[in-house]
Amino acid sequence: MTSFPTRRLRRLRNTEKMRELVQETYLSPKDLICPVFVQEDIETKKQAESMPAIERLPLSDVTNEVQEISDLGIPAIMLFGIPKSKDDEGNSAFADDGIVQKAISDIRKSFDDKIVIMSDVCLCQYTSSGHCGIIKDKKIHNDSSIATLAKIAVSQAKAGVDVVSPSAMMDGQVVAIRQSLDDAGFTDVAIMSHSAKHRSHFYSPFRDVAHCAPQFGDRKSYQVPYTNPREALREVETDINEGVDIVMIKPALSYLDLIAETKKRFNVPVSAYSVSGEYALVKAAANQGWVDEKDMTNEILYSIKRAGADMIVTYFAKSFASSFQG
Ligand code: PBG
């Protein structure tokens, strides 16, 4: 008797063409959503300290940036605004002439339906507290917060947004937004909720870029603890029951189990947000020469896709797309 192996999986790995033939997971720029930061009180682009190669843009640069993203074959952008003034009610978040509303309307005018315009719906960049909701009696008050989030969504819809993306983790935010959009006649505006947004240290570079760090306390009373996967899935289920169009798991890389489970259990499109900290880790190591940025990025993004994400919000969108070969 020979002791040769009879099952030889390496037969399928022998040549480049054979490997192509059996490839199971594909990723293309079409799967990606590119974040765009627009800041009200600046005249020229500002490099983000904590996120190399990411910039905060003045309004006048936004359409050029979107052109570049669209030319790379990326179908969608996610807008984040940095207003010049903050207050207790987050008034600049839902002003018709707010920075995000202006950016949406400029992009809509230049691109019509050639790009999907998504916009963050949250309060932390706009409130003096830096919290994602309205403070009452020193607490983040759920129901006044969702009323404000609904106002933000409607103001963005008026400006021409395609998809609003609530990220505040307030209970009932999806249904409140859906009702207000429908009442205002925006039945075609979709909702992509940050359904299971975890209380994560991976957001710290973003807070520095978007000027939205909480001024007291933390986000533990609204974001999901990373120890509680069943609670995260309950968040997803609740959003579906409230009429969400696309659910999101956030962050992505440390939460692949939840992406996979969400895909298996529910029949809605699943997005994953590969957040600022995931980007910063790769950038920092690559800058030291410890890892190859492109190889590491590919492996991370393919893993998120393999886990079940139908689309990925990522700061690597442009760099992935620019080296993508069909
Ligand atoms: C604000 C918001 C945050 C992120 C997206 N929207 C920060 C936070 O919740 O503290 C993080 C995104 C990233 O880290 O890339 N609600």
mmCIF file of C-alpha atoms and ligand atoms in Angstrom:
data_model
loop_
_atom_site.group_PDB
_atom_site.id
_atom_site.type_symbol
_atom_site.label_atom_id
_atom_site.label_comp_id
_atom_site.label_asym_id
_atom_site.label_seq_id
_atom_site.Cartn_x
_atom_site.Cartn_y
_atom_site.Cartn_z
ATOM 1 C CA MET A 1 0.000 0.000 0.000
ATOM 2 C CA THR A 2 1.244 3.447 -0.859
ATOM 3 C CA SER A 3 0.954 6.151 1.680
ATOM 4 C CA PHE A 4 0.469 8.855 -0.988
ATOM 5 C CA PRO A 5 -2.283 11.372 -0.357
ATOM 6 C CA THR A 6 -5.343 10.596 -2.478
ATOM 7 C CA ARG A 7 -6.997 13.956 -1.957
ATOM 8 C CA ARG A 8 -4.821 16.581 -3.589
ATOM 9 C CA LEU A 9 -6.325 20.060 -3.180
ATOM 10 C CA ARG A 10 -3.151 21.545 -4.626
ATOM 11 C CA ARG A 11 -4.297 20.450 -8.134
ATOM 12 C CA LEU A 12 -6.553 23.490 -8.108
ATOM 13 C CA ARG A 13 -3.715 25.838 -7.154
ATOM 14 C CA ASN A 14 -1.125 24.865 -9.691
ATOM 15 C CA THR A 15 -1.397 27.662 -12.223
ATOM 16 C CA GLU A 16 -2.634 31.226 -12.282
ATOM 17 C CA LYS A 17 -5.428 30.332 -14.726
ATOM 18 C CA MET A 18 -6.588 27.375 -12.646
ATOM 19 C CA ARG A 19 -6.637 29.576 -9.555
ATOM 20 C CA GLU A 20 -8.729 32.110 -11.442
ATOM 21 C CA LEU A 21 -11.147 29.413 -12.505
ATOM 22 C CA VAL A 22 -11.869 28.260 -8.964
ATOM 23 C CA GLN A 23 -11.890 31.695 -7.289
ATOM 24 C CA GLU A 24 -14.914 31.891 -4.980
ATOM 25 C CA THR A 25 -15.019 35.518 -3.839
ATOM 26 C CA TYR A 26 -14.850 38.594 -6.018
ATOM 27 C CA LEU A 27 -14.512 42.229 -5.101
ATOM 28 C CA SER A 28 -14.763 45.172 -7.450
ATOM 29 C CA PRO A 29 -14.951 48.958 -7.074
ATOM 30 C CA LYS A 30 -18.694 48.486 -7.635
ATOM 31 C CA ASP A 31 -18.925 46.992 -4.134
ATOM 32 C CA LEU A 32 -17.501 50.076 -2.465
ATOM 33 C CA ILE A 33 -18.816 53.264 -0.895
ATOM 34 C CA CYS A 34 -16.301 56.097 -0.518
ATOM 35 C CA PRO A 35 -16.518 58.445 2.494
ATOM 36 C CA VAL A 36 -16.207 62.194 1.757
ATOM 37 C CA PHE A 37 -15.636 64.819 4.464
ATOM 38 C CA VAL A 38 -16.831 68.357 3.755
ATOM 39 C CA GLN A 39 -16.010 71.172 6.155
ATOM 40 C CA GLU A 40 -17.775 74.521 6.336
ATOM 41 C CA ASP A 41 -15.145 77.011 7.472
ATOM 42 C CA ILE A 42 -12.173 76.140 5.252
ATOM 43 C CA GLU A 43 -11.061 77.419 1.855
ATOM 44 C CA THR A 44 -8.501 74.753 1.001
ATOM 45 C CA LYS A 45 -8.230 70.988 1.573
ATOM 46 C CA LYS A 46 -6.917 69.917 4.971
ATOM 47 C CA GLN A 47 -5.024 66.681 5.462
ATOM 48 C CA ALA A 48 -6.478 64.588 8.307
ATOM 49 C CA GLU A 49 -3.732 64.111 10.925
ATOM 50 C CA SER A 50 -4.956 60.730 12.110
ATOM 51 C CA MET A 51 -5.823 59.338 8.669
ATOM 52 C CA PRO A 52 -3.040 59.694 6.097
ATOM 53 C CA ALA A 53 -4.301 60.470 2.543
ATOM 54 C CA ILE A 54 -7.770 61.417 3.795
ATOM 55 C CA GLU A 55 -8.716 65.067 3.470
ATOM 56 C CA ARG A 56 -11.379 67.411 4.765
ATOM 57 C CA LEU A 57 -12.665 69.356 1.771
ATOM 58 C CA PRO A 58 -14.110 72.820 1.348
ATOM 59 C CA LEU A 59 -17.449 72.839 -0.493
ATOM 60 C CA SER A 60 -15.762 74.120 -3.657
ATOM 61 C CA ASP A 61 -13.684 70.905 -3.946
ATOM 62 C CA VAL A 62 -16.486 68.417 -3.409
ATOM 63 C CA THR A 63 -17.687 67.941 -6.978
ATOM 64 C CA ASN A 64 -14.108 67.411 -8.222
ATOM 65 C CA GLU A 65 -13.606 64.754 -5.575
ATOM 66 C CA VAL A 66 -16.857 63.042 -6.510
ATOM 67 C CA GLN A 67 -15.811 63.123 -10.181
ATOM 68 C CA GLU A 68 -12.580 61.353 -9.287
ATOM 69 C CA ILE A 69 -14.463 58.728 -7.260
ATOM 70 C CA SER A 70 -16.994 58.179 -10.028
ATOM 71 C CA ASP A 71 -14.267 57.927 -12.711
ATOM 72 C CA LEU A 72 -12.733 55.093 -10.675
ATOM 73 C CA GLY A 73 -15.939 53.083 -11.052
ATOM 74 C CA ILE A 74 -17.120 53.528 -7.447
ATOM 75 C CA PRO A 75 -20.934 53.839 -7.462
ATOM 76 C CA ALA A 76 -21.557 55.608 -4.136
ATOM 77 C CA ILE A 77 -20.243 58.192 -1.697
ATOM 78 C CA MET A 78 -20.968 58.688 2.009
ATOM 79 C CA LEU A 79 -20.965 62.349 3.033
ATOM 80 C CA PHE A 80 -19.919 63.601 6.461
ATOM 81 C CA GLY A 81 -20.242 67.271 7.365
ATOM 82 C CA ILE A 82 -18.137 69.363 9.707
ATOM 83 C CA PRO A 83 -20.111 72.545 10.482
ATOM 84 C CA LYS A 84 -18.649 75.865 11.627
ATOM 85 C CA SER A 85 -20.989 76.092 14.609
ATOM 86 C CA LYS A 86 -22.250 73.627 17.171
ATOM 87 C CA ASP A 87 -25.048 74.110 19.701
ATOM 88 C CA ASP A 88 -27.187 72.125 22.139
ATOM 89 C CA GLU A 89 -29.850 71.255 19.563
ATOM 90 C CA GLY A 90 -27.554 70.500 16.624
ATOM 91 C CA ASN A 91 -29.291 73.160 14.514
ATOM 92 C CA SER A 92 -26.588 73.203 11.835
ATOM 93 C CA ALA A 93 -27.337 69.532 11.088
ATOM 94 C CA PHE A 94 -30.774 70.199 9.619
ATOM 95 C CA ALA A 95 -30.392 73.734 8.242
ATOM 96 C CA ASP A 96 -31.457 73.943 4.598
ATOM 97 C CA ASP A 97 -28.210 75.815 3.940
ATOM 98 C CA GLY A 98 -26.112 73.472 6.116
ATOM 99 C CA ILE A 99 -22.793 72.263 4.769
ATOM 100 C CA VAL A 100 -23.972 68.740 3.959
ATOM 101 C CA GLN A 101 -27.204 69.971 2.374
ATOM 102 C CA LYS A 102 -25.189 72.319 0.132
ATOM 103 C CA ALA A 103 -22.792 69.526 -0.821
ATOM 104 C CA ILE A 104 -25.675 67.174 -1.648
ATOM 105 C CA SER A 105 -27.357 69.713 -3.855
ATOM 106 C CA ASP A 106 -24.104 70.583 -5.703
ATOM 107 C CA ILE A 107 -23.410 66.904 -6.345
ATOM 108 C CA ARG A 108 -26.978 66.255 -7.474
ATOM 109 C CA LYS A 109 -26.767 69.176 -9.928
ATOM 110 C CA SER A 110 -23.491 67.994 -11.443
ATOM 111 C CA PHE A 111 -24.055 64.243 -11.434
ATOM 112 C CA ASP A 112 -27.824 63.734 -11.614
ATOM 113 C CA ASP A 113 -28.198 59.975 -11.044
ATOM 114 C CA LYS A 114 -24.624 59.039 -12.055
ATOM 115 C CA ILE A 115 -23.591 58.460 -8.429
ATOM 116 C CA VAL A 116 -25.481 57.260 -5.360
ATOM 117 C CA ILE A 117 -25.387 60.049 -2.788
ATOM 118 C CA MET A 118 -25.465 58.697 0.752
ATOM 119 C CA SER A 119 -25.277 60.932 3.774
ATOM 120 C CA ASP A 120 -24.560 60.366 7.438
ATOM 121 C CA VAL A 121 -27.471 61.273 9.729
ATOM 122 C CA CYS A 122 -26.127 61.951 13.192
ATOM 123 C CA LEU A 123 -25.685 64.740 15.696
ATOM 124 C CA CYS A 124 -22.231 64.349 17.182
ATOM 125 C CA GLN A 125 -20.494 66.735 14.763
ATOM 126 C CA TYR A 126 -23.235 69.305 15.357
ATOM 127 C CA THR A 127 -23.903 69.239 19.111
ATOM 128 C CA SER A 128 -21.752 71.066 21.655
ATOM 129 C CA SER A 129 -21.741 67.864 23.721
ATOM 130 C CA GLY A 130 -20.274 65.799 20.862
ATOM 131 C CA HIS A 131 -22.944 63.194 21.580
ATOM 132 C CA CYS A 132 -25.091 61.538 18.918
ATOM 133 C CA GLY A 133 -28.313 62.717 20.575
ATOM 134 C CA ILE A 134 -29.906 65.627 22.413
ATOM 135 C CA ILE A 135 -29.072 66.026 26.103
ATOM 136 C CA LYS A 136 -31.867 66.407 28.631
ATOM 137 C CA ASP A 137 -31.305 66.136 32.381
ATOM 138 C CA LYS A 138 -27.670 65.145 31.682
ATOM 139 C CA LYS A 139 -28.828 62.137 29.690
ATOM 140 C CA ILE A 140 -28.964 61.428 25.990
ATOM 141 C CA HIS A 141 -32.692 61.706 25.475
ATOM 142 C CA ASN A 142 -33.906 59.139 22.974
ATOM 143 C CA ASP A 143 -37.188 60.505 21.703
ATOM 144 C CA SER A 144 -36.169 64.129 21.203
ATOM 145 C CA SER A 145 -33.059 62.816 19.456
ATOM 146 C CA ILE A 146 -35.006 60.752 16.930
ATOM 147 C CA ALA A 147 -37.254 63.728 16.172
ATOM 148 C CA THR A 148 -34.129 65.728 15.317
ATOM 149 C CA LEU A 149 -32.608 62.885 13.297
ATOM 150 C CA ALA A 150 -35.831 62.786 11.263
ATOM 151 C CA LYS A 151 -35.506 66.534 10.601
ATOM 152 C CA ILE A 152 -31.914 66.016 9.413
ATOM 153 C CA ALA A 153 -33.013 63.238 7.055
ATOM 154 C CA VAL A 154 -35.791 65.366 5.548
ATOM 155 C CA SER A 155 -33.439 68.342 5.051
ATOM 156 C CA GLN A 156 -30.984 66.059 3.234
ATOM 157 C CA ALA A 157 -33.806 64.595 1.157
ATOM 158 C CA LYS A 158 -34.864 68.119 0.137
ATOM 159 C CA ALA A 159 -31.289 68.723 -1.036
ATOM 160 C CA GLY A 160 -31.434 65.594 -3.193
ATOM 161 C CA VAL A 161 -29.885 62.713 -1.231
ATOM 162 C CA ASP A 162 -30.524 59.119 -2.391
ATOM 163 C CA VAL A 163 -29.817 57.289 0.861
ATOM 164 C CA VAL A 164 -29.821 58.590 4.425
ATOM 165 C CA SER A 165 -27.625 56.731 6.848
ATOM 166 C CA PRO A 166 -28.521 57.165 10.516
ATOM 167 C CA SER A 167 -25.547 56.386 12.758
ATOM 168 C CA ALA A 168 -26.767 57.653 16.127
ATOM 169 C CA MET A 169 -27.934 54.291 17.540
ATOM 170 C CA MET A 170 -31.107 55.819 19.007
ATOM 171 C CA ASP A 171 -34.072 53.463 19.419
ATOM 172 C CA GLY A 172 -36.707 53.990 16.749
ATOM 173 C CA GLN A 173 -34.484 56.154 14.542
ATOM 174 C CA VAL A 174 -35.354 54.172 11.411
ATOM 175 C CA VAL A 175 -39.130 54.321 11.836
ATOM 176 C CA ALA A 176 -39.033 58.001 12.832
ATOM 177 C CA ILE A 177 -36.993 58.838 9.726
ATOM 178 C CA ARG A 178 -39.137 56.654 7.442
ATOM 179 C CA GLN A 179 -42.349 58.307 8.630
ATOM 180 C CA SER A 180 -40.993 61.820 8.269
ATOM 181 C CA LEU A 181 -39.562 61.135 4.810
ATOM 182 C CA ASP A 182 -42.847 59.617 3.664
ATOM 183 C CA ASP A 183 -44.919 62.449 5.167
ATOM 184 C CA ALA A 184 -42.739 64.947 3.308
ATOM 185 C CA GLY A 185 -43.189 63.039 0.031
ATOM 186 C CA PHE A 186 -39.707 61.468 -0.079
ATOM 187 C CA THR A 187 -40.900 57.892 -0.417
ATOM 188 C CA ASP A 188 -38.012 57.080 -2.782
ATOM 189 C CA VAL A 189 -35.242 58.056 -0.373
ATOM 190 C CA ALA A 190 -33.746 54.864 1.069
ATOM 191 C CA ILE A 191 -32.425 54.259 4.584
ATOM 192 C CA MET A 192 -29.144 52.481 5.253
ATOM 193 C CA SER A 193 -28.969 52.284 9.022
ATOM 194 C CA HIS A 194 -25.831 51.749 11.073
ATOM 195 C CA SER A 195 -27.868 48.964 12.611
ATOM 196 C CA ALA A 196 -25.287 47.254 14.760
ATOM 197 C CA LYS A 197 -22.862 50.036 15.481
ATOM 198 C CA HIS A 198 -20.561 48.937 18.264
ATOM 199 C CA ARG A 199 -19.003 51.016 20.984
ATOM 200 C CA SER A 200 -15.569 50.823 19.461
ATOM 201 C CA HIS A 201 -12.115 52.238 19.960
ATOM 202 C CA PHE A 202 -11.678 51.828 16.205
ATOM 203 C CA TYR A 203 -13.526 55.148 15.699
ATOM 204 C CA SER A 204 -10.881 57.304 17.358
ATOM 205 C CA PRO A 205 -9.113 58.526 14.198
ATOM 206 C CA PHE A 206 -12.498 59.561 12.741
ATOM 207 C CA ARG A 207 -13.409 61.615 15.793
ATOM 208 C CA ASP A 208 -10.280 63.615 15.302
ATOM 209 C CA VAL A 209 -11.076 64.157 11.591
ATOM 210 C CA ALA A 210 -14.773 64.944 12.036
ATOM 211 C CA HIS A 211 -14.400 66.887 15.311
ATOM 212 C CA CYS A 212 -17.051 64.790 17.035
ATOM 213 C CA ALA A 213 -15.461 63.399 20.200
ATOM 214 C CA PRO A 214 -17.886 63.359 23.152
ATOM 215 C CA GLN A 215 -17.163 66.255 25.528
ATOM 216 C CA PHE A 216 -18.179 64.180 28.563
ATOM 217 C CA GLY A 217 -18.740 60.501 29.196
ATOM 218 C CA ASP A 218 -18.748 57.975 26.370
ATOM 219 C CA ARG A 219 -21.136 56.329 23.922
ATOM 220 C CA LYS A 220 -21.822 53.238 26.037
ATOM 221 C CA SER A 221 -25.467 54.118 26.655
ATOM 222 C CA TYR A 222 -26.310 53.906 22.958
ATOM 223 C CA GLN A 223 -23.749 51.889 20.994
ATOM 224 C CA VAL A 224 -23.715 48.060 21.191
ATOM 225 C CA PRO A 225 -21.086 46.425 23.455
ATOM 226 C CA TYR A 226 -18.645 44.269 21.490
ATOM 227 C CA THR A 227 -19.319 41.421 23.903
ATOM 228 C CA ASN A 228 -22.972 41.048 22.814
ATOM 229 C CA PRO A 229 -23.518 39.484 19.393
ATOM 230 C CA ARG A 230 -27.124 38.479 20.085
ATOM 231 C CA GLU A 231 -27.952 42.036 21.082
ATOM 232 C CA ALA A 232 -26.316 43.230 17.844
ATOM 233 C CA LEU A 233 -28.536 40.891 15.834
ATOM 234 C CA ARG A 234 -31.563 42.187 17.713
ATOM 235 C CA GLU A 235 -30.594 45.689 16.577
ATOM 236 C CA VAL A 236 -30.483 44.442 12.983
ATOM 237 C CA GLU A 237 -33.857 42.720 13.337
ATOM 238 C CA THR A 238 -35.432 45.822 14.886
ATOM 239 C CA ASP A 239 -34.234 48.004 12.014
ATOM 240 C CA ILE A 240 -35.695 45.541 9.502
ATOM 241 C CA ASN A 241 -39.017 45.624 11.344
ATOM 242 C CA GLU A 242 -38.889 49.433 11.231
ATOM 243 C CA GLY A 243 -38.565 49.386 7.437
ATOM 244 C CA VAL A 244 -34.830 49.815 6.830
ATOM 245 C CA ASP A 245 -33.590 49.219 3.260
ATOM 246 C CA ILE A 246 -29.956 48.286 3.953
ATOM 247 C CA VAL A 247 -28.497 47.210 7.304
ATOM 248 C CA MET A 248 -24.937 47.840 8.398
ATOM 249 C CA ILE A 249 -22.468 46.136 10.683
ATOM 250 C CA LYS A 250 -19.800 48.463 12.050
ATOM 251 C CA PRO A 251 -16.806 48.166 12.442
ATOM 252 C CA ALA A 252 -16.095 45.379 9.924
ATOM 253 C CA LEU A 253 -12.870 43.497 10.516
ATOM 254 C CA SER A 254 -13.415 42.606 14.174
ATOM 255 C CA TYR A 255 -17.077 41.814 13.507
ATOM 256 C CA LEU A 256 -16.917 39.367 10.588
ATOM 257 C CA ASP A 257 -18.972 36.872 12.614
ATOM 258 C CA LEU A 258 -21.842 39.357 12.737
ATOM 259 C CA ILE A 259 -21.616 40.124 9.025
ATOM 260 C CA ALA A 260 -21.836 36.401 8.277
ATOM 261 C CA GLU A 261 -24.682 35.822 10.700
ATOM 262 C CA THR A 262 -26.676 38.818 9.448
ATOM 263 C CA LYS A 263 -26.296 37.612 5.857
ATOM 264 C CA LYS A 264 -27.450 34.124 6.824
ATOM 265 C CA ARG A 265 -30.454 35.179 8.889
ATOM 266 C CA PHE A 266 -31.948 38.110 6.987
ATOM 267 C CA ASN A 267 -32.893 38.852 3.403
ATOM 268 C CA VAL A 268 -31.808 42.480 3.252
ATOM 269 C CA PRO A 269 -28.666 43.925 1.674
ATOM 270 C CA VAL A 270 -25.824 43.941 4.195
ATOM 271 C CA SER A 271 -23.238 46.686 4.293
ATOM 272 C CA ALA A 272 -20.106 46.717 6.403
ATOM 273 C CA TYR A 273 -18.229 49.810 7.513
ATOM 274 C CA SER A 274 -14.503 49.313 7.623
ATOM 275 C CA VAL A 275 -13.843 52.202 9.974
ATOM 276 C CA SER A 276 -11.099 54.734 10.517
ATOM 277 C CA GLY A 277 -9.152 52.624 13.039
ATOM 278 C CA GLU A 278 -8.975 49.725 10.599
ATOM 279 C CA TYR A 279 -7.582 52.119 8.010
ATOM 280 C CA ALA A 280 -5.151 53.699 10.458
ATOM 281 C CA LEU A 281 -3.685 50.346 11.530
ATOM 282 C CA VAL A 282 -2.794 49.409 7.970
ATOM 283 C CA LYS A 283 -1.501 52.876 7.106
ATOM 284 C CA ALA A 284 0.686 53.081 10.186
ATOM 285 C CA ALA A 285 2.238 49.660 9.651
ATOM 286 C CA ALA A 286 2.736 50.295 5.928
ATOM 287 C CA ASN A 287 4.398 53.645 6.623
ATOM 288 C CA GLN A 288 6.899 51.834 8.825
ATOM 289 C CA GLY A 289 7.570 49.398 5.995
ATOM 290 C CA TRP A 290 6.306 46.511 8.137
ATOM 291 C CA VAL A 291 3.525 45.409 5.767
ATOM 292 C CA ASP A 292 2.620 45.962 2.134
ATOM 293 C CA GLU A 293 -0.350 48.313 2.097
ATOM 294 C CA LYS A 294 -1.940 46.961 -1.057
ATOM 295 C CA ASP A 295 -1.658 43.280 -0.167
ATOM 296 C CA MET A 296 -2.954 43.877 3.317
ATOM 297 C CA THR A 297 -5.847 46.041 2.103
ATOM 298 C CA ASN A 298 -6.897 43.440 -0.449
ATOM 299 C CA GLU A 299 -6.928 40.668 2.128
ATOM 300 C CA ILE A 300 -8.989 42.744 4.560
ATOM 301 C CA LEU A 301 -11.554 43.895 1.981
ATOM 302 C CA TYR A 302 -11.904 40.416 0.437
ATOM 303 C CA SER A 303 -12.441 38.951 3.917
ATOM 304 C CA ILE A 304 -15.251 41.401 4.597
ATOM 305 C CA LYS A 305 -16.837 40.485 1.259
ATOM 306 C CA ARG A 306 -16.322 36.754 1.918
ATOM 307 C CA ALA A 307 -18.035 37.087 5.304
ATOM 308 C CA GLY A 308 -21.139 38.279 3.468
ATOM 309 C CA ALA A 309 -21.019 42.043 2.974
ATOM 310 C CA ASP A 310 -22.834 43.142 -0.180
ATOM 311 C CA MET A 311 -21.116 46.518 0.008
ATOM 312 C CA ILE A 312 -18.296 48.055 2.030
ATOM 313 C CA VAL A 313 -17.810 51.605 3.219
ATOM 314 C CA THR A 314 -14.040 52.006 3.216
ATOM 315 C CA TYR A 315 -11.354 54.702 3.235
ATOM 316 C CA PHE A 316 -9.420 52.401 0.878
ATOM 317 C CA ALA A 317 -12.109 52.761 -1.813
ATOM 318 C CA LYS A 318 -10.064 55.054 -4.064
ATOM 319 C CA SER A 319 -6.756 53.224 -3.667
ATOM 320 C CA PHE A 320 -8.392 49.819 -4.220
ATOM 321 C CA ALA A 321 -10.221 51.089 -7.293
ATOM 322 C CA SER A 322 -7.182 52.764 -8.814
ATOM 323 C CA SER A 323 -5.191 49.533 -8.883
ATOM 324 C CA PHE A 324 -8.159 47.313 -9.749
ATOM 325 C CA GLN A 325 -7.840 45.232 -12.895
ATOM 326 C CA GLY A 326 -11.128 43.886 -14.234
HETATM 327 C C1 PBG B 1 -20.756 59.492 14.191
HETATM 328 C C2 PBG B 1 -19.918 58.530 13.486
HETATM 329 C C3 PBG B 1 -18.738 57.939 13.930
HETATM 330 C C4 PBG B 1 -18.287 57.167 12.866
HETATM 331 C C5 PBG B 1 -19.195 57.297 11.827
HETATM 332 N N1 PBG B 1 -20.217 58.123 12.245
HETATM 333 C C6 PBG B 1 -17.995 58.119 15.205
HETATM 334 C C7 PBG B 1 -18.570 57.700 16.480
HETATM 335 O O1 PBG B 1 -19.645 57.098 16.586
HETATM 336 O O2 PBG B 1 -17.922 57.998 17.472
HETATM 337 C C8 PBG B 1 -17.032 56.394 12.840
HETATM 338 C C9 PBG B 1 -16.512 56.105 11.473
HETATM 339 C C10 PBG B 1 -15.092 55.706 11.432
HETATM 340 O O3 PBG B 1 -14.423 55.507 12.460
HETATM 341 O O4 PBG B 1 -14.591 55.587 10.321
HETATM 342 N N2 PBG B 1 -21.915 58.996 14.721
#
